[in-house]
Short mmCIF file of C-alpha atoms in Angstrom, two decimals:
data_model
loop_
_atom_site.label_atom_id
_atom_site.label_comp_id
_atom_site.label_asym_id
_atom_site.label_seq_id
_atom_site.Cartn_x
_atom_site.Cartn_y
_atom_site.Cartn_z
CA MET A 1492 0.00 0.01 -0.06
CA ASN A 1493 1.31 3.42 -0.82
CA CYS A 1494 0.58 6.84 0.89
CA THR A 1495 -2.32 7.73 -1.42
CA ASP A 1496 -4.11 4.45 -0.85
CA PHE A 1497 -3.61 4.77 2.93
CA GLN A 1498 -4.95 8.32 2.95
CA ASN A 1499 -8.02 7.20 1.09
CA GLU A 1500 -8.66 4.30 3.39
CA MET A 1501 -7.58 5.85 6.71
CA SER A 1502 -11.15 6.62 7.82
CA ARG A 1503 -12.44 3.14 7.23
CA TYR A 1504 -9.23 1.72 8.88
CA LEU A 1505 -10.08 3.66 12.04
CA ASP A 1506 -13.66 2.49 11.99
CA GLY A 1507 -12.48 -1.16 11.52
CA ASP A 1508 -14.32 -1.44 8.19
CA LEU A 1509 -11.35 -2.64 6.04
CA GLU A 1510 -11.01 -6.24 4.91
CA PRO A 1511 -8.52 -8.12 7.13
CA GLN A 1512 -5.86 -8.30 4.40
CA ARG A 1513 -6.25 -4.61 3.66
CA ALA A 1514 -6.05 -3.72 7.32
CA VAL A 1515 -2.75 -5.66 7.67
CA GLU A 1516 -1.30 -3.83 4.70
CA ALA A 1517 -2.43 -0.50 6.18
CA GLY A 1518 -0.83 -1.36 9.61
CA LEU A 1519 2.43 -2.29 7.81
CA HIS A 1520 2.40 1.01 5.86
CA LEU A 1521 1.93 2.95 9.16
CA GLY A 1522 4.97 1.29 10.57
CA ASP A 1523 7.09 2.18 7.57
CA CYS A 1524 5.78 5.74 6.73
CA GLU A 1525 6.23 8.51 9.31
CA PRO A 1526 4.04 11.25 7.68
CA CYS A 1527 1.15 8.86 7.32
CA ALA A 1528 1.59 7.71 10.89
CA ARG A 1529 1.51 11.36 11.94
CA SER A 1530 -1.61 11.96 9.93
CA PHE A 1531 -3.23 8.93 11.34
CA GLU A 1532 -2.44 10.06 14.94
CA GLU A 1533 -3.96 13.54 14.43
CA PHE A 1534 -7.04 12.25 12.72
CA SER A 1535 -7.59 9.71 15.56
CA LEU A 1536 -7.25 12.46 18.15
CA MET A 1537 -9.87 14.53 16.30
CA LEU A 1538 -12.28 11.68 16.14
CA ASP A 1539 -11.86 11.02 19.81
CA SER A 1540 -12.55 14.64 20.73
CA CYS A 1541 -15.70 14.67 18.54
CA ARG A 1542 -17.03 11.55 20.24
CA GLY A 1543 -16.81 13.29 23.65
CA ILE A 1544 -19.33 16.19 22.54
CA GLU A 1545 -22.91 15.66 23.38
CA ILE A 1546 -25.71 17.50 21.62
CA ASP A 1547 -28.13 18.98 24.14
CA GLU A 1548 -30.37 21.09 21.82
CA GLU A 1549 -33.80 19.78 20.94
CA VAL A 1550 -34.67 19.54 17.32
CA PRO A 1551 -37.72 21.48 16.50
CA PRO A 1552 -40.78 19.55 15.28
CA ASN A 1553 -40.49 20.88 11.61
CA ALA A 1554 -36.91 21.42 10.95
CA GLU A 1555 -37.36 21.84 7.18
CA ALA A 1556 -39.94 24.60 7.55
CA LEU A 1557 -37.79 26.47 10.08
CA TRP A 1558 -34.72 26.33 7.75
CA CYS A 1559 -36.80 27.50 4.88
CA ARG A 1560 -37.95 30.58 6.88
CA ILE A 1561 -34.36 31.19 8.02
CA SER A 1562 -33.02 31.04 4.42
CA ASN A 1563 -35.63 33.43 3.18
CA VAL A 1564 -34.86 35.95 5.81
CA ILE A 1565 -31.16 35.64 5.11
CA GLU A 1566 -31.79 36.11 1.32
CA THR A 1567 -33.97 39.16 1.88
CA GLU A 1568 -31.51 40.78 4.19
CA SER A 1569 -28.54 40.10 1.99
CA ALA A 1570 -30.33 41.62 -1.11
CA ALA A 1571 -31.11 44.69 0.92
CA GLU A 1572 -27.48 44.97 2.01
CA LYS A 1573 -26.33 44.57 -1.60
CA ARG A 1574 -28.66 47.50 -2.65
CA ILE A 1575 -27.40 49.67 0.17
CA GLU A 1576 -23.86 48.78 -0.84
CA GLN A 1577 -24.60 49.78 -4.39
CA LYS A 1578 -26.03 53.06 -3.42
CA ALA A 1579 -23.49 53.68 -0.88
CA GLU A 1580 -20.53 52.77 -3.14
CA PRO A 1581 -18.67 55.86 -3.95
CA VAL A 1582 -18.33 56.74 -7.78
CA ARG A 1583 -14.87 56.11 -9.11
CA ARG A 1584 -13.52 59.16 -10.70
CA TRP A 1585 -10.37 59.42 -12.82
CA ASN A 1586 -8.64 62.38 -11.57
CA PHE A 1587 -6.88 63.71 -14.70
CA SER A 1588 -5.90 67.27 -15.35
CA PHE A 1589 -7.29 68.90 -18.52
CA GLY A 1590 -3.96 68.58 -20.26
CA GLN A 1591 -3.76 64.85 -19.49
CA ALA A 1592 -7.31 64.23 -20.64
CA PHE A 1593 -6.76 66.17 -23.80
CA ALA A 1594 -3.49 64.35 -24.44
CA ALA A 1595 -5.20 60.99 -23.92
CA PHE A 1596 -8.09 61.89 -26.15
CA ALA A 1597 -5.75 63.17 -28.88
CA GLY A 1598 -3.65 60.02 -28.65
CA ILE A 1599 -6.61 57.73 -29.01
CA ALA A 1600 -7.89 59.75 -31.91
CA LEU A 1601 -4.59 59.79 -33.69
CA VAL A 1602 -4.04 56.06 -33.20
CA SER A 1603 -7.54 55.17 -34.37
CA SER A 1604 -7.25 57.53 -37.42
CA LEU A 1605 -3.88 56.04 -38.39
CA LEU A 1606 -5.19 52.54 -38.04
CA THR A 1607 -8.24 53.45 -40.09
CA VAL A 1608 -6.08 55.07 -42.86
CA VAL A 1609 -3.70 52.17 -42.97
CA ALA A 1610 -6.60 49.68 -43.15
CA VAL A 1611 -8.35 51.63 -45.82
CA ARG A 1612 -5.14 52.17 -47.78
CA ASN A 1613 -4.38 48.52 -47.64
CA TYR A 1614 -7.75 47.16 -48.49
CA LEU A 1615 -9.22 49.80 -50.68
CA GLU A 1616 -7.78 51.23 -53.95
CA PRO A 1617 -8.80 54.83 -54.35
CA ALA A 1618 -11.25 55.32 -57.18
CA ALA A 1619 -9.79 56.75 -60.35
CA GLU A 1620 -11.87 59.96 -60.01
CA ASP A 1621 -10.39 60.57 -56.54
CA MET A 1622 -6.93 60.52 -58.04
CA VAL A 1623 -8.04 63.04 -60.64
CA THR A 1624 -9.95 65.44 -58.41
CA ARG A 1625 -7.39 65.36 -55.64
CA SER A 1626 -5.10 68.30 -55.67
CA ALA A 1627 -2.91 70.25 -53.20
CA GLU A 1628 -5.75 72.82 -52.98
CA THR A 1629 -8.29 70.21 -51.83
CA GLU A 1630 -5.85 68.28 -49.56
CA THR A 1631 -6.66 68.54 -45.86
CA THR A 1632 -3.98 69.11 -43.17
CA PHE A 1633 -4.39 65.52 -42.01
CA GLU A 1634 -3.93 64.20 -45.51
CA ARG A 1635 -0.82 66.35 -45.86
CA PHE A 1636 0.49 64.89 -42.52
CA LEU A 1637 -0.15 61.34 -43.68
CA SER A 1638 1.67 61.87 -47.02
CA ARG A 1639 4.52 63.42 -45.21
CA VAL A 1640 4.98 60.50 -42.97
CA GLY A 1641 4.58 58.18 -45.92
CA LEU A 1642 1.27 56.62 -44.96
CA SER A 1643 -0.62 57.88 -47.90
CA GLU A 1644 0.17 59.29 -51.42
CA SER A 1645 0.20 63.00 -52.00
CA PRO A 1646 -2.09 64.23 -54.83
CA ARG A 1647 0.89 64.61 -57.10
CA GLU A 1648 2.21 61.10 -56.39
CA ALA A 1649 -1.41 59.68 -56.93
CA ARG A 1650 -1.67 61.62 -60.17
CA GLU A 1651 1.70 60.41 -61.39
CA ARG A 1652 0.87 56.84 -60.58
CA ARG A 1653 -2.48 57.14 -62.41
CA ILE A 1654 -0.67 58.61 -65.51
CA ARG A 1655 1.81 55.72 -65.35
CA GLU A 1656 -1.00 53.21 -65.33
CA GLN A 1657 -2.84 54.97 -68.24
CA GLN A 1658 0.42 55.15 -70.20
CA ALA A 1659 1.02 51.43 -69.67
CA ALA A 1660 -2.47 50.73 -71.06
CA ILE A 1661 -1.78 53.04 -73.97
CA ASP A 1662 1.41 51.34 -74.76
CA TYR A 1663 -0.38 47.93 -74.76
CA TRP A 1664 -3.17 49.02 -77.14
CA ASP A 1665 -0.71 50.87 -79.28
CA LYS A 1666 1.22 47.72 -79.91
CA ARG A 1667 -1.97 45.99 -81.02
CA VAL A 1668 -3.00 48.84 -83.28
CA ARG A 1669 0.45 48.83 -84.93
CA ALA A 1670 0.14 45.04 -85.58
CA ARG A 1671 -3.19 45.48 -87.21
CA ARG A 1672 -3.38 48.85 -88.91
CA ALA A 1673 -1.96 47.66 -92.14
CA GLN A 1674 -5.27 45.85 -92.67
CA TRP A 1675 -7.39 48.88 -92.44
CA ASP A 1676 -8.47 50.88 -95.42
CA GLN A 1677 -6.93 54.24 -96.12
CA ARG A 1678 -9.96 56.14 -94.79
CA MET A 1679 -9.81 54.41 -91.47
CA GLN A 1680 -5.98 55.05 -91.18
CA GLN A 1681 -6.42 58.71 -91.87
CA ALA A 1682 -9.35 59.14 -89.49
CA PHE A 1683 -7.41 57.37 -86.75
CA ASP A 1684 -4.23 59.42 -87.35
CA ARG A 1685 -6.09 62.74 -87.30
CA ASN A 1686 -7.81 62.00 -84.09
CA LEU A 1687 -4.72 60.62 -82.36
CA ARG A 1688 -2.94 63.81 -83.33
CA GLU A 1689 -5.66 66.03 -81.78
CA ILE A 1690 -5.59 64.05 -78.59
CA ASP A 1691 -1.85 64.15 -78.35
CA GLN A 1692 -1.91 67.88 -78.88
CA ALA A 1693 -4.33 68.21 -75.97
CA VAL A 1694 -2.12 65.98 -73.80
CA THR A 1695 0.90 68.08 -74.63
CA GLU A 1696 -0.96 71.23 -73.80
CA TYR A 1697 -2.13 69.98 -70.31
CA THR A 1698 1.22 68.62 -69.53
CA ARG A 1699 2.83 71.92 -70.29
CA THR A 1700 0.32 73.74 -68.08
CA LEU A 1701 0.89 71.39 -65.28
CA GLU A 1702 4.72 71.84 -65.58
CA HIS A 1703 4.12 75.48 -64.79
CA ASN A 1704 1.36 74.95 -62.32
CA PRO A 1705 1.28 71.48 -60.81
CA ASP A 1706 -1.63 72.21 -58.76
CA ASP A 1707 -3.99 73.19 -61.51
CA SER A 1708 -6.92 70.77 -60.81
CA LEU A 1709 -8.63 71.59 -64.07
CA SER A 1710 -5.66 70.66 -66.14
CA VAL A 1711 -5.24 67.46 -64.10
CA GLU A 1712 -8.76 66.57 -64.81
CA MET A 1713 -8.52 67.33 -68.57
CA LEU A 1714 -5.20 65.46 -68.87
CA ASP A 1715 -6.87 62.47 -67.37
CA ALA A 1716 -9.81 62.73 -69.78
CA ALA A 1717 -7.59 63.14 -72.78
CA LEU A 1718 -5.52 60.16 -71.86
CA ASN A 1719 -8.64 58.17 -71.41
CA ASP A 1720 -9.83 59.25 -74.82
CA LYS A 1721 -6.49 58.11 -76.28
CA MET A 1722 -6.86 54.81 -74.62
CA ASN A 1723 -10.35 54.29 -75.90
CA LEU A 1724 -9.38 55.33 -79.44
CA LEU A 1725 -6.62 52.79 -79.48
CA ARG A 1726 -8.61 50.07 -77.95
CA GLN A 1727 -11.52 50.43 -80.37
CA PHE A 1728 -9.32 50.48 -83.43
CA SER A 1729 -7.28 47.57 -82.26
CA GLU A 1730 -10.40 45.49 -82.46
CA LEU A 1731 -10.84 45.92 -86.12
CA MET B 971 -32.48 62.72 -115.80
CA THR B 972 -35.55 64.57 -114.46
CA ARG B 973 -35.72 66.65 -117.70
CA SER B 974 -35.60 63.61 -119.97
CA PHE B 975 -38.14 61.92 -117.79
CA PHE B 976 -40.65 64.75 -118.40
CA TYR B 977 -39.62 64.87 -121.99
CA ILE B 978 -40.88 61.34 -122.53
CA PHE B 979 -44.34 62.33 -121.42
CA THR B 980 -44.37 65.38 -123.69
CA ILE B 981 -43.65 63.54 -126.84
CA GLY B 982 -46.89 63.84 -128.67
CA GLY B 983 -46.28 61.21 -131.35
CA GLN B 984 -45.50 58.28 -129.09
CA SER B 985 -47.94 55.43 -128.68
CA GLY B 986 -49.35 54.56 -125.21
CA ALA B 987 -47.39 51.26 -125.13
CA ALA B 988 -44.11 53.01 -125.86
CA LYS B 989 -44.79 55.54 -123.05
CA VAL B 990 -45.42 52.64 -120.69
CA ILE B 991 -42.15 50.95 -121.66
CA LEU B 992 -40.12 54.09 -121.45
CA THR B 993 -41.59 54.96 -117.97
CA GLY B 994 -40.77 51.41 -116.72
CA VAL B 995 -37.20 51.75 -117.90
CA VAL B 996 -36.72 54.99 -116.22
CA PHE B 997 -38.36 53.70 -113.02
CA LEU B 998 -36.02 50.77 -112.92
CA LEU B 999 -33.06 53.04 -113.59
CA LEU B 1000 -34.14 55.30 -110.65
CA VAL B 1001 -34.64 52.28 -108.24
CA PHE B 1002 -31.49 50.51 -109.04
CA ALA B 1003 -29.21 53.48 -109.50
CA PRO B 1004 -27.72 53.16 -105.92
CA PHE B 1005 -26.73 49.56 -106.78
CA ALA B 1006 -24.91 50.49 -110.00
CA ASN B 1007 -21.66 50.90 -108.01
CA GLY B 1008 -22.13 47.58 -106.21
CA GLN B 1009 -24.11 48.71 -103.21
CA ARG B 1010 -26.32 46.14 -101.47
CA ARG B 1011 -29.36 46.73 -99.32
CA PHE B 1012 -30.12 45.11 -96.00
CA SER B 1013 -33.51 45.29 -94.30
CA ARG B 1014 -35.05 43.53 -91.36
CA SER B 1015 -37.99 44.14 -88.98
CA PHE B 1016 -38.33 43.13 -85.35
CA PRO B 1017 -41.53 43.13 -83.31
CA ALA B 1018 -40.81 45.22 -80.31
CA ASN B 1019 -42.22 46.48 -77.03
CA ASN B 1020 -42.22 50.24 -76.25
CA ASP B 1021 -39.21 49.76 -73.90
CA VAL B 1022 -37.09 47.96 -76.57
CA ARG B 1023 -33.42 48.73 -76.53
CA ILE B 1024 -31.20 48.76 -79.60
CA GLU B 1025 -27.37 48.58 -79.43
CA LEU B 1026 -25.69 49.19 -82.74
CA LEU B 1027 -21.87 49.32 -83.28
CA ASN B 1028 -20.85 50.38 -86.83
CA ARG B 1029 -17.41 50.54 -88.35
CA SER B 1030 -17.86 53.29 -90.73
CA GLY B 1031 -20.92 55.07 -92.24
CA THR B 1032 -23.91 57.12 -91.12
CA VAL B 1033 -26.38 55.79 -88.69
CA THR B 1034 -29.83 57.45 -88.59
CA VAL B 1035 -32.30 56.49 -85.90
CA GLU B 1036 -35.86 57.79 -85.94
CA GLY B 1037 -38.55 57.32 -83.47
CA TRP B 1038 -41.92 56.21 -84.88
CA ASN B 1039 -45.41 55.30 -83.61
CA ARG B 1040 -45.21 51.54 -84.14
CA GLN B 1041 -44.39 48.51 -82.01
CA GLU B 1042 -41.78 47.47 -84.34
CA VAL B 1043 -38.06 48.08 -85.04
CA ASN B 1044 -37.01 48.32 -88.65
CA VAL B 1045 -33.38 48.21 -89.59
CA SER B 1046 -32.37 49.02 -93.08
CA ALA B 1047 -28.89 49.61 -94.54
CA PHE B 1048 -27.01 50.33 -97.72
CA LEU B 1049 -23.76 48.46 -97.81
CA GLU B 1050 -20.86 49.68 -99.86
CA PRO B 1051 -18.38 47.15 -101.23
CA PRO B 1052 -16.59 45.14 -99.89
CA VAL B 1053 -19.91 44.47 -98.31
CA ALA B 1054 -19.96 44.03 -94.54
CA ALA B 1055 -21.52 41.09 -92.74
CA ILE B 1056 -24.52 42.07 -90.59
CA GLU B 1057 -25.81 39.46 -88.12
CA PRO B 1058 -28.41 41.08 -85.79
CA ARG B 1059 -29.12 39.26 -82.50
CA VAL B 1060 -32.10 39.61 -80.12
CA ALA B 1061 -31.72 38.77 -76.53
CA ASN B 1062 -33.73 39.98 -73.45
CA GLY B 1063 -35.64 42.64 -75.22
CA THR B 1064 -32.44 44.12 -76.83
CA ILE B 1065 -31.50 44.20 -80.49
CA TYR B 1066 -27.72 43.90 -80.95
CA ILE B 1067 -25.94 44.75 -84.17
CA ASN B 1068 -22.21 44.68 -83.91
CA LEU B 1069 -20.35 45.13 -87.21
CA VAL B 1070 -16.91 45.32 -85.50
CA LYS B 1071 -17.45 41.84 -84.19
CA ASP B 1072 -19.20 40.47 -87.28
CA ASN B 1073 -16.35 41.64 -89.47
CA GLN B 1074 -13.39 41.24 -87.17
CA GLY B 1075 -10.10 40.57 -88.94
CA ARG B 1076 -11.59 41.07 -92.46
CA GLY B 1077 -9.37 44.02 -93.24
CA GLU B 1078 -11.11 46.28 -95.72
CA VAL B 1079 -14.86 46.54 -95.21
CA GLY B 1080 -17.09 49.02 -97.01
CA SER B 1081 -19.07 51.69 -95.09
CA VAL B 1082 -22.66 50.84 -93.93
CA ASN B 1083 -25.28 53.48 -93.84
CA PHE B 1084 -28.06 52.44 -91.44
CA THR B 1085 -31.51 53.78 -91.05
CA VAL B 1086 -33.21 52.48 -87.91
CA ARG B 1087 -36.84 53.08 -86.99
CA VAL B 1088 -37.70 52.38 -83.36
CA PRO B 1089 -40.72 53.05 -81.13
CA PHE B 1090 -40.52 56.59 -79.59
CA THR B 1091 -39.91 55.36 -76.13
CA SER B 1092 -37.01 53.06 -76.98
CA SER B 1093 -33.64 53.14 -75.44
CA VAL B 1094 -30.95 53.73 -78.17
CA ASP B 1095 -27.25 52.98 -77.83
CA ILE B 1096 -25.48 53.58 -81.11
CA GLU B 1097 -21.71 53.83 -81.79
CA THR B 1098 -19.48 54.05 -84.84
CA LEU B 1099 -15.74 54.24 -85.34
CA VAL B 1100 -16.08 56.73 -88.24
CA GLY B 1101 -19.15 58.45 -89.46
CA ASN B 1102 -22.17 60.58 -88.47
CA LEU B 1103 -24.88 59.68 -86.01
CA ILE B 1104 -28.26 61.22 -86.43
CA VAL B 1105 -31.09 60.57 -83.89
CA SER B 1106 -34.55 62.13 -83.78
CA ASN B 1107 -37.83 61.75 -81.96
CA ILE B 1108 -36.68 59.62 -79.01
CA ARG B 1109 -38.29 59.87 -75.59
CA GLY B 1110 -36.94 56.62 -73.97
CA GLY B 1111 -34.84 56.24 -70.83
CA LEU B 1112 -31.37 56.24 -72.48
CA LEU B 1113 -29.83 57.73 -75.54
CA ARG B 1114 -26.09 57.01 -76.10
CA ALA B 1115 -24.43 58.21 -79.30
CA HIS B 1116 -20.66 57.73 -79.39
CA ILE B 1117 -18.17 58.18 -82.25
CA THR B 1118 -14.71 56.77 -81.59
CA SER B 1119 -12.91 59.04 -84.01
CA GLU B 1120 -14.56 61.57 -86.32
CA GLY B 1121 -18.13 62.47 -87.28
CA ASP B 1122 -20.99 64.75 -86.27
CA ILE B 1123 -23.69 63.89 -83.91
CA THR B 1124 -27.15 65.37 -84.37
CA LEU B 1125 -29.75 64.69 -81.76
CA THR B 1126 -33.08 66.42 -82.42
CA ASN B 1127 -36.45 66.30 -80.58
CA ILE B 1128 -35.05 64.23 -77.75
CA GLY B 1129 -36.80 63.66 -74.44
CA ALA B 1130 -34.70 61.00 -72.90
CA ARG B 1131 -33.75 60.92 -69.22
CA ALA B 1132 -30.09 60.11 -69.75
CA VAL B 1133 -28.17 61.32 -72.83
CA SER B 1134 -24.50 60.69 -73.60
CA ALA B 1135 -22.94 62.09 -76.81
CA GLN B 1136 -19.22 61.81 -77.42
CA ASN B 1137 -16.98 62.22 -80.41
CA GLY B 1138 -13.40 62.93 -81.42
CA ILE B 1139 -13.30 65.49 -84.20
CA GLY B 1140 -16.77 66.68 -85.19
CA ASP B 1141 -19.75 68.72 -84.06
CA ILE B 1142 -22.36 67.80 -81.52
CA PHE B 1143 -25.89 69.28 -81.77
CA TYR B 1144 -28.60 68.54 -79.15
CA ASP B 1145 -32.05 69.77 -79.38
CA GLY B 1146 -34.19 68.40 -76.64
CA THR B 1147 -35.61 68.61 -73.13
CA ILE B 1148 -33.89 68.35 -69.83
CA THR B 1149 -35.85 65.93 -67.63
CA SER B 1150 -35.84 66.46 -63.92
CA GLY B 1151 -33.35 64.20 -62.25
CA GLY B 1152 -31.85 63.41 -65.66
CA SER B 1153 -28.26 63.12 -66.66
CA TYR B 1154 -26.84 64.79 -69.83
CA ARG B 1155 -23.19 64.44 -70.93
CA PHE B 1156 -21.58 65.90 -74.07
CA GLN B 1157 -17.97 65.43 -74.84
CA SER B 1158 -15.81 66.24 -77.78
CA VAL B 1159 -12.11 66.53 -78.57
CA ARG B 1160 -12.39 69.15 -81.28
CA GLY B 1161 -15.67 70.53 -82.73
CA ASN B 1162 -18.54 72.73 -81.76
CA ILE B 1163 -20.95 71.61 -79.14
CA ASN B 1164 -24.32 73.32 -79.50
CA LEU B 1165 -27.06 72.65 -76.99
CA ARG B 1166 -30.57 73.83 -77.65
CA ILE B 1167 -32.35 73.28 -74.32
CA PRO B 1168 -35.27 74.98 -72.48
CA PHE B 1169 -33.58 77.48 -70.09
CA SER B 1170 -36.62 77.11 -67.80
CA SER B 1171 -35.47 73.54 -66.86
CA SER B 1172 -33.83 72.83 -63.58
CA PHE B 1173 -30.18 71.67 -63.88
CA LYS B 1174 -26.69 71.78 -62.63
CA LEU B 1175 -24.19 72.69 -65.29
CA VAL B 1176 -20.55 72.16 -65.70
CA ALA B 1177 -19.17 73.28 -69.13
CA THR B 1178 -15.51 73.10 -69.81
CA ALA B 1179 -13.59 74.37 -72.88
CA PRO B 1180 -10.04 74.51 -71.65
CA SER B 1181 -8.34 75.29 -74.84
CA THR B 1182 -10.53 77.94 -76.45
CA ARG B 1183 -12.31 79.21 -73.27
CA ASN B 1184 -15.25 79.87 -75.63
CA ILE B 1185 -18.40 78.97 -73.70
CA SER B 1186 -21.35 80.95 -75.05
CA LEU B 1187 -24.09 80.87 -72.47
CA GLY B 1188 -26.79 82.99 -74.30
CA ALA B 1189 -29.53 83.89 -71.96
CA LEU B 1190 -28.12 81.46 -69.41
CA ALA B 1191 -25.55 84.07 -68.51
CA ASN B 1192 -28.29 85.89 -66.64
CA THR B 1193 -28.80 82.99 -64.26
CA ASN B 1194 -26.63 81.76 -61.41
CA MET B 1195 -23.53 80.92 -63.42
CA SER B 1196 -19.91 81.54 -62.54
CA TYR B 1197 -16.54 81.17 -64.41
CA ALA B 1198 -13.80 79.04 -62.84
CA GLY B 1199 -10.22 78.11 -63.88
CA ASP B 1200 -9.45 81.46 -65.66
CA GLY B 1201 -12.57 81.21 -67.77
CA ARG B 1202 -11.95 77.58 -68.87
CA ARG B 1203 -15.05 76.37 -66.97
CA VAL B 1204 -18.56 77.51 -66.29
CA VAL B 1205 -20.34 76.16 -63.28
CA GLY B 1206 -23.86 76.95 -62.22
CA ARG B 1207 -27.33 75.93 -61.16
CA VAL B 1208 -30.56 76.67 -62.71
CA GLY B 1209 -33.85 76.17 -60.74
CA ASP B 1210 -33.54 73.39 -58.12
CA GLY B 1211 -30.67 71.82 -60.11
CA SER B 1212 -32.24 68.40 -60.20
CA ALA B 1213 -30.75 67.33 -63.65
CA THR B 1214 -27.06 67.34 -64.38
CA ILE B 1215 -25.54 68.67 -67.50
CA SER B 1216 -21.80 68.06 -68.12
CA VAL B 1217 -20.17 69.52 -71.34
CA THR B 1218 -16.50 69.06 -72.21
CA ASN B 1219 -14.92 70.23 -75.31
CA GLN B 1220 -11.15 69.77 -75.16
CA ARG B 1221 -10.25 71.97 -78.17
CA GLY B 1222 -13.44 73.38 -79.32
CA ASN B 1223 -16.37 75.71 -78.45
CA ILE B 1224 -19.57 75.33 -76.49
CA SER B 1225 -22.83 77.20 -77.10
CA PHE B 1226 -26.18 77.11 -75.34
CA ILE B 1227 -29.30 78.15 -77.23
CA SER B 1228 -32.71 78.60 -75.70
CA ARG B 1229 -35.44 76.25 -76.94
#
């Protein structure tokens, strides 16, 4: 028998309820194990002292009803105490100075704004029109701050990126047109060339204006429209 | 030819039979004169509801669309040689004619001049790479007339809720109403855009002519209009501004005429 078995069966051993063989094993363990022997001794003393107490009180005739009333009273009183405690509980106040409160508020606002911007920037591509209509004039202080810290594009960067994308599409369609234009009749070729020339002139005009005044939103918008026109012209004729 | 035609009838000595024969010959000459140079004719009719939609994409040639008071769409065309293939399709209440697709990779294809008659309330979407577009008497939901390169767009007696007209080199003329809540867009690279609209209508206007700065407002100048971008753009609102009119002419003029 090990210590755990003995501890489990100690009570039955004391009461003499164990099988003879098991009782012998328990006795042998007691002889070998000092901690178990000490526990056994203490437990035996406790039992002896309990056996010496006599209960003098009389049990009332309906004990269950009495306990039910007592528990009801206890419940009612404890509920009332809780209410009093809740009322009496002093309101916890954060004792911040105005400066601290303002700094905390500004910090939370800044962090949440940055997170929102980063999330939006990561998950949403800005619409093409936004890139066109954005300009230094319409840029807010916050947007300027974000572009300075590198979290968002400045209107000029957005515009340049958009132009690069449009130029890439134009190059693609232009290659297709070059491959096919030999098949067109002369009238088609002339009409195509005349229109392309007009659009290119418009593109040159707006590009020049923007070189002098990069924040001219109207020229930005018109340049975008002209590049779109060029893209459409090339795409439509490439399908012939 | 007209002179000789009448001369035949004034020949006193001719017998009645000779007159009939000569008249027949002249009639045949008149009827088949367009085909003398190899032109062919295409014609087809489609039963249609009032809200029918037609989508036509032409390669080159003039497209004329007229509204009429019949529950039918009639498409007729004169085809110049080398004759283009035309294969109309009908699906979900829309008639599709796409000459670019039908003749893709064919190289040289002759011009096709269409005349399309549709119920007044139809939606019309016509486009051509080269050529003129003429539309009249349409009061449907949508009217779109686009020319990829050059050609004039003429839209008369129009009452559509959404109108879009766009070309490269060429003029645009619009004569029609401005429906409350409607959207009207006119765009050209180089040409004159003339809009004849009721100035009593309610609309928001953005007119841009960046190169010429020539935006003639007519009587609209007396309304709540203001110039922006050094005179390159006019912005304003007439009435409650429920409709939207957007006009852009990259290298041409814009004029408004009261209807």
